Amino acid sequence: MRILVIHGPNLNLLGKREPEIYGSTTIDEINTLLKKEAKTLGADVEFSQSNSEGEIVNTIQEAMGSVDGIVINPAAYTHTSVAIRDAIASTGIPTVEVHISNIFKREDFRKKSFISGVSIGVVSGLGIDSYLLGLRGMVSYLKK
Ligand code: CA2
């Protein structure tokens, strides 16, 4: 079972800026934790980070046929991107949406997600555990 984890724009700054909102763990540390969790779950995991909407769309399209599931933190594109939503819907790759912060507890513009409606589930607000729980949920969904 192959899972692709996609980190959206600015998440390369994790652990380096705004630790009061996004914590002090870096993206590399999150990926290491996910790799360890994936091993426990018997899954293979690969990672991608991009600040560009088009690149994320390409990554999702290129994953078709080689990846069984996607765990994505679309970051700011969550609230704007019809293109990423359409890529998920049109490839049909089962996708879990994750957020470090609770997007429903923040500014109004963050309460709307273009991605949730094409995702099998959403984990938001549990810090980096959102990624780990999202991965677990994805694997469990694929095993059924
Ligand atoms: O809570 C999340 O995971 C978000 O997806 C993070 C996005 C935000 O736009 C979403 O509304 C919620 C922002 C990611 C920016 O990441 C940074 C990391 C460190 C320092 C600054 C930004």
PDB file of N, CA and C in Angstrom, residues 48-100:
ATOM      1  N   SER A  48       5.789  15.035  -0.609  1.00  0.00           N
ATOM      2  CA  SER A  48       5.953  16.111  -1.578  1.00  0.00           C
ATOM      3  C   SER A  48       5.563  17.420  -0.889  1.00  0.00           C
ATOM      4  N   GLN A  49       6.299  18.475  -1.153  1.00  0.00           N
ATOM      5  CA  GLN A  49       5.904  19.812  -0.668  1.00  0.00           C
ATOM      6  C   GLN A  49       6.046  20.774  -1.819  1.00  0.00           C
ATOM      7  N   SER A  50       5.040  21.628  -1.997  1.00  0.00           N
ATOM      8  CA  SER A  50       5.147  22.644  -3.037  1.00  0.00           C
ATOM      9  C   SER A  50       4.430  23.914  -2.615  1.00  0.00           C
ATOM     10  N   ASN A  51       4.982  25.037  -3.064  1.00  0.00           N
ATOM     11  CA  ASN A  51       4.337  26.331  -2.842  1.00  0.00           C
ATOM     12  C   ASN A  51       3.480  26.727  -4.042  1.00  0.00           C
ATOM     13  N   SER A  52       3.423  25.843  -5.044  1.00  0.00           N
ATOM     14  CA  SER A  52       2.752  26.189  -6.292  1.00  0.00           C
ATOM     15  C   SER A  52       1.516  25.313  -6.534  1.00  0.00           C
ATOM     16  N   GLU A  53       0.397  25.949  -6.799  1.00  0.00           N
ATOM     17  CA  GLU A  53      -0.862  25.225  -7.006  1.00  0.00           C
ATOM     18  C   GLU A  53      -0.759  24.251  -8.190  1.00  0.00           C
ATOM     19  N   GLY A  54      -0.181  24.744  -9.298  1.00  0.00           N
ATOM     20  CA  GLY A  54      -0.069  23.901 -10.498  1.00  0.00           C
ATOM     21  C   GLY A  54       0.794  22.676 -10.245  1.00  0.00           C
ATOM     22  N   GLU A  55       1.857  22.867  -9.483  1.00  0.00           N
ATOM     23  CA  GLU A  55       2.728  21.717  -9.169  1.00  0.00           C
ATOM     24  C   GLU A  55       1.984  20.680  -8.339  1.00  0.00           C
ATOM     25  N   ILE A  56       1.142  21.151  -7.422  1.00  0.00           N
ATOM     26  CA  ILE A  56       0.376  20.200  -6.598  1.00  0.00           C
ATOM     27  C   ILE A  56      -0.611  19.436  -7.483  1.00  0.00           C
ATOM     28  N   VAL A  57      -1.241  20.141  -8.418  1.00  0.00           N
ATOM     29  CA  VAL A  57      -2.149  19.474  -9.363  1.00  0.00           C
ATOM     30  C   VAL A  57      -1.377  18.421 -10.159  1.00  0.00           C
ATOM     31  N   ASN A  58      -0.178  18.770 -10.658  1.00  0.00           N
ATOM     32  CA  ASN A  58       0.634  17.802 -11.411  1.00  0.00           C
ATOM     33  C   ASN A  58       0.996  16.595 -10.555  1.00  0.00           C
ATOM     34  N   THR A  59       1.373  16.857  -9.296  1.00  0.00           N
ATOM     35  CA  THR A  59       1.754  15.756  -8.390  1.00  0.00           C
ATOM     36  C   THR A  59       0.586  14.796  -8.199  1.00  0.00           C
ATOM     37  N   ILE A  60      -0.619  15.339  -8.043  1.00  0.00           N
ATOM     38  CA  ILE A  60      -1.800  14.479  -7.850  1.00  0.00           C
ATOM     39  C   ILE A  60      -2.058  13.668  -9.129  1.00  0.00           C
ATOM     40  N   GLN A  61      -1.978  14.327 -10.282  1.00  0.00           N
ATOM     41  CA  GLN A  61      -2.206  13.603 -11.551  1.00  0.00           C
ATOM     42  C   GLN A  61      -1.162  12.514 -11.761  1.00  0.00           C
ATOM     43  N   GLU A  62       0.104  12.833 -11.443  1.00  0.00           N
ATOM     44  CA  GLU A  62       1.191  11.863 -11.657  1.00  0.00           C
ATOM     45  C   GLU A  62       1.090  10.681 -10.688  1.00  0.00           C
ATOM     46  N   ALA A  63       0.365  10.881  -9.591  1.00  0.00           N
ATOM     47  CA  ALA A  63       0.227   9.811  -8.589  1.00  0.00           C
ATOM     48  C   ALA A  63      -0.742   8.720  -9.049  1.00  0.00           C
ATOM     49  N   MET A  64      -1.524   9.049 -10.066  1.00  0.00           N
ATOM     50  CA  MET A  64      -2.528   8.098 -10.553  1.00  0.00           C
ATOM     51  C   MET A  64      -1.863   6.801 -11.003  1.00  0.00           C
ATOM     52  N   GLY A  65      -2.339   5.684 -10.492  1.00  0.00           N
ATOM     53  CA  GLY A  65      -1.790   4.390 -10.912  1.00  0.00           C
ATOM     54  C   GLY A  65      -0.646   3.899 -10.038  1.00  0.00           C
ATOM     55  N   SER A  66       0.029   4.810  -9.321  1.00  0.00           N
ATOM     56  CA  SER A  66       1.162   4.357  -8.499  1.00  0.00           C
ATOM     57  C   SER A  66       0.916   4.558  -7.009  1.00  0.00           C
ATOM     58  N   VAL A  67      -0.141   5.288  -6.660  1.00  0.00           N
ATOM     59  CA  VAL A  67      -0.401   5.609  -5.260  1.00  0.00           C
ATOM     60  C   VAL A  67      -1.830   5.165  -4.915  1.00  0.00           C
ATOM     61  N   ASP A  68      -2.000   4.580  -3.729  1.00  0.00           N
ATOM     62  CA  ASP A  68      -3.337   4.103  -3.332  1.00  0.00           C
ATOM     63  C   ASP A  68      -4.142   5.158  -2.593  1.00  0.00           C
ATOM     64  N   GLY A  69      -3.435   6.089  -1.932  1.00  0.00           N
ATOM     65  CA  GLY A  69      -4.143   7.101  -1.157  1.00  0.00           C
ATOM     66  C   GLY A  69      -3.268   8.331  -0.960  1.00  0.00           C
ATOM     67  N   ILE A  70      -3.931   9.451  -0.726  1.00  0.00           N
ATOM     68  CA  ILE A  70      -3.228  10.719  -0.498  1.00  0.00           C
ATOM     69  C   ILE A  70      -3.638  11.284   0.854  1.00  0.00           C
ATOM     70  N   VAL A  71      -2.645  11.762   1.611  1.00  0.00           N
ATOM     71  CA  VAL A  71      -2.910  12.578   2.805  1.00  0.00           C
ATOM     72  C   VAL A  71      -2.390  13.961   2.445  1.00  0.00           C
ATOM     73  N   ILE A  72      -3.275  14.952   2.465  1.00  0.00           N
ATOM     74  CA  ILE A  72      -2.859  16.288   2.010  1.00  0.00           C
ATOM     75  C   ILE A  72      -3.176  17.366   3.041  1.00  0.00           C
ATOM     76  N   ASN A  73      -2.179  18.215   3.285  1.00  0.00           N
ATOM     77  CA  ASN A  73      -2.442  19.488   3.960  1.00  0.00           C
ATOM     78  C   ASN A  73      -2.335  20.548   2.866  1.00  0.00           C
ATOM     79  N   PRO A  74      -3.461  20.975   2.309  1.00  0.00           N
ATOM     80  CA  PRO A  74      -3.406  21.919   1.187  1.00  0.00           C
ATOM     81  C   PRO A  74      -3.039  23.343   1.616  1.00  0.00           C
ATOM     82  N   ALA A  75      -2.903  23.547   2.934  1.00  0.00           N
ATOM     83  CA  ALA A  75      -2.544  24.857   3.505  1.00  0.00           C
ATOM     84  C   ALA A  75      -3.484  25.933   2.960  1.00  0.00           C
ATOM     85  N   ALA A  76      -2.961  27.077   2.526  1.00  0.00           N
ATOM     86  CA  ALA A  76      -3.848  28.178   2.101  1.00  0.00           C
ATOM     87  C   ALA A  76      -4.711  27.803   0.895  1.00  0.00           C
ATOM     88  N   TYR A  77      -4.246  26.854   0.071  1.00  0.00           N
ATOM     89  CA  TYR A  77      -5.052  26.451  -1.094  1.00  0.00           C
ATOM     90  C   TYR A  77      -6.346  25.739  -0.686  1.00  0.00           C
ATOM     91  N   THR A  78      -6.391  25.289   0.573  1.00  0.00           N
ATOM     92  CA  THR A  78      -7.630  24.702   1.103  1.00  0.00           C
ATOM     93  C   THR A  78      -8.817  25.607   0.797  1.00  0.00           C
ATOM     94  N   HIS A  79      -8.568  26.904   0.990  1.00  0.00           N
ATOM     95  CA  HIS A  79      -9.663  27.884   0.992  1.00  0.00           C
ATOM     96  C   HIS A  79      -9.882  28.556  -0.363  1.00  0.00           C
ATOM     97  N   THR A  80      -9.088  28.162  -1.357  1.00  0.00           N
ATOM     98  CA  THR A  80      -9.159  28.853  -2.652  1.00  0.00           C
ATOM     99  C   THR A  80      -9.171  27.943  -3.876  1.00  0.00           C
ATOM    100  N   SER A  81      -8.700  26.697  -3.735  1.00  0.00           N
ATOM    101  CA  SER A  81      -8.320  25.970  -4.950  1.00  0.00           C
ATOM    102  C   SER A  81      -9.357  24.996  -5.503  1.00  0.00           C
ATOM    103  N   VAL A  82     -10.048  25.459  -6.536  1.00  0.00           N
ATOM    104  CA  VAL A  82     -10.924  24.564  -7.298  1.00  0.00           C
ATOM    105  C   VAL A  82     -10.050  23.583  -8.083  1.00  0.00           C
ATOM    106  N   ALA A  83      -8.850  24.022  -8.498  1.00  0.00           N
ATOM    107  CA  ALA A  83      -7.970  23.166  -9.310  1.00  0.00           C
ATOM    108  C   ALA A  83      -7.508  21.931  -8.529  1.00  0.00           C
ATOM    109  N   ILE A  84      -7.138  22.110  -7.263  1.00  0.00           N
ATOM    110  CA  ILE A  84      -6.706  20.951  -6.462  1.00  0.00           C
ATOM    111  C   ILE A  84      -7.914  20.059  -6.171  1.00  0.00           C
ATOM    112  N   ARG A  85      -9.032  20.676  -5.870  1.00  0.00           N
ATOM    113  CA  ARG A  85     -10.267  19.893  -5.658  1.00  0.00           C
ATOM    114  C   ARG A  85     -10.568  19.039  -6.890  1.00  0.00           C
ATOM    115  N   ASP A  86     -10.513  19.651  -8.083  1.00  0.00           N
ATOM    116  CA  ASP A  86     -10.827  18.914  -9.313  1.00  0.00           C
ATOM    117  C   ASP A  86      -9.822  17.800  -9.570  1.00  0.00           C
ATOM    118  N   ALA A  87      -8.553  18.042  -9.238  1.00  0.00           N
ATOM    119  CA  ALA A  87      -7.521  17.002  -9.444  1.00  0.00           C
ATOM    120  C   ALA A  87      -7.822  15.787  -8.571  1.00  0.00           C
ATOM    121  N   ILE A  88      -8.202  16.033  -7.329  1.00  0.00           N
ATOM    122  CA  ILE A  88      -8.530  14.917  -6.423  1.00  0.00           C
ATOM    123  C   ILE A  88      -9.766  14.181  -6.949  1.00  0.00           C
ATOM    124  N   ALA A  89     -10.786  14.960  -7.320  1.00  0.00           N
ATOM    125  CA  ALA A  89     -12.036  14.339  -7.792  1.00  0.00           C
ATOM    126  C   ALA A  89     -11.807  13.570  -9.091  1.00  0.00           C
ATOM    127  N   SER A  90     -11.048  14.145 -10.017  1.00  0.00           N
ATOM    128  CA  SER A  90     -10.944  13.504 -11.330  1.00  0.00           C
ATOM    129  C   SER A  90      -9.991  12.317 -11.331  1.00  0.00           C
ATOM    130  N   THR A  91      -8.973  12.308 -10.456  1.00  0.00           N
ATOM    131  CA  THR A  91      -8.105  11.120 -10.395  1.00  0.00           C
ATOM    132  C   THR A  91      -8.787  10.015  -9.613  1.00  0.00           C
ATOM    133  N   GLY A  92      -9.681  10.389  -8.705  1.00  0.00           N
ATOM    134  CA  GLY A  92     -10.386   9.383  -7.901  1.00  0.00           C
ATOM    135  C   GLY A  92      -9.510   8.755  -6.822  1.00  0.00           C
ATOM    136  N   ILE A  93      -8.344   9.325  -6.562  1.00  0.00           N
ATOM    137  CA  ILE A  93      -7.470   8.758  -5.519  1.00  0.00           C
ATOM    138  C   ILE A  93      -8.062   9.120  -4.147  1.00  0.00           C
ATOM    139  N   PRO A  94      -8.345   8.098  -3.295  1.00  0.00           N
ATOM    140  CA  PRO A  94      -8.890   8.405  -1.969  1.00  0.00           C
ATOM    141  C   PRO A  94      -7.960   9.356  -1.218  1.00  0.00           C
ATOM    142  N   THR A  95      -8.555  10.412  -0.647  1.00  0.00           N
ATOM    143  CA  THR A  95      -7.750  11.488  -0.049  1.00  0.00           C
ATOM    144  C   THR A  95      -8.274  11.865   1.333  1.00  0.00           C
ATOM    145  N   VAL A  96      -7.347  12.048   2.261  1.00  0.00           N
ATOM    146  CA  VAL A  96      -7.680  12.581   3.591  1.00  0.00           C
ATOM    147  C   VAL A  96      -7.059  13.975   3.697  1.00  0.00           C
ATOM    148  N   GLU A  97      -7.860  14.943   4.131  1.00  0.00           N
ATOM    149  CA  GLU A  97      -7.403  16.327   4.309  1.00  0.00           C
ATOM    150  C   GLU A  97      -6.984  16.521   5.766  1.00  0.00           C
ATOM    151  N   VAL A  98      -5.820  17.099   5.978  1.00  0.00           N
ATOM    152  CA  VAL A  98      -5.369  17.339   7.360  1.00  0.00           C
ATOM    153  C   VAL A  98      -4.942  18.788   7.552  1.00  0.00           C
ATOM    154  N   HIS A  99      -5.134  19.278   8.779  1.00  0.00           N
ATOM    155  CA  HIS A  99      -4.679  20.613   9.160  1.00  0.00           C
ATOM    156  C   HIS A  99      -4.099  20.568  10.557  1.00  0.00           C
ATOM    157  N   ILE A 100      -3.013  21.287  10.745  1.00  0.00           N
ATOM    158  CA  ILE A 100      -2.388  21.372  12.066  1.00  0.00           C
ATOM    159  C   ILE A 100      -3.298  22.154  13.014  1.00  0.00           C
TER     160      ILE A 100
END
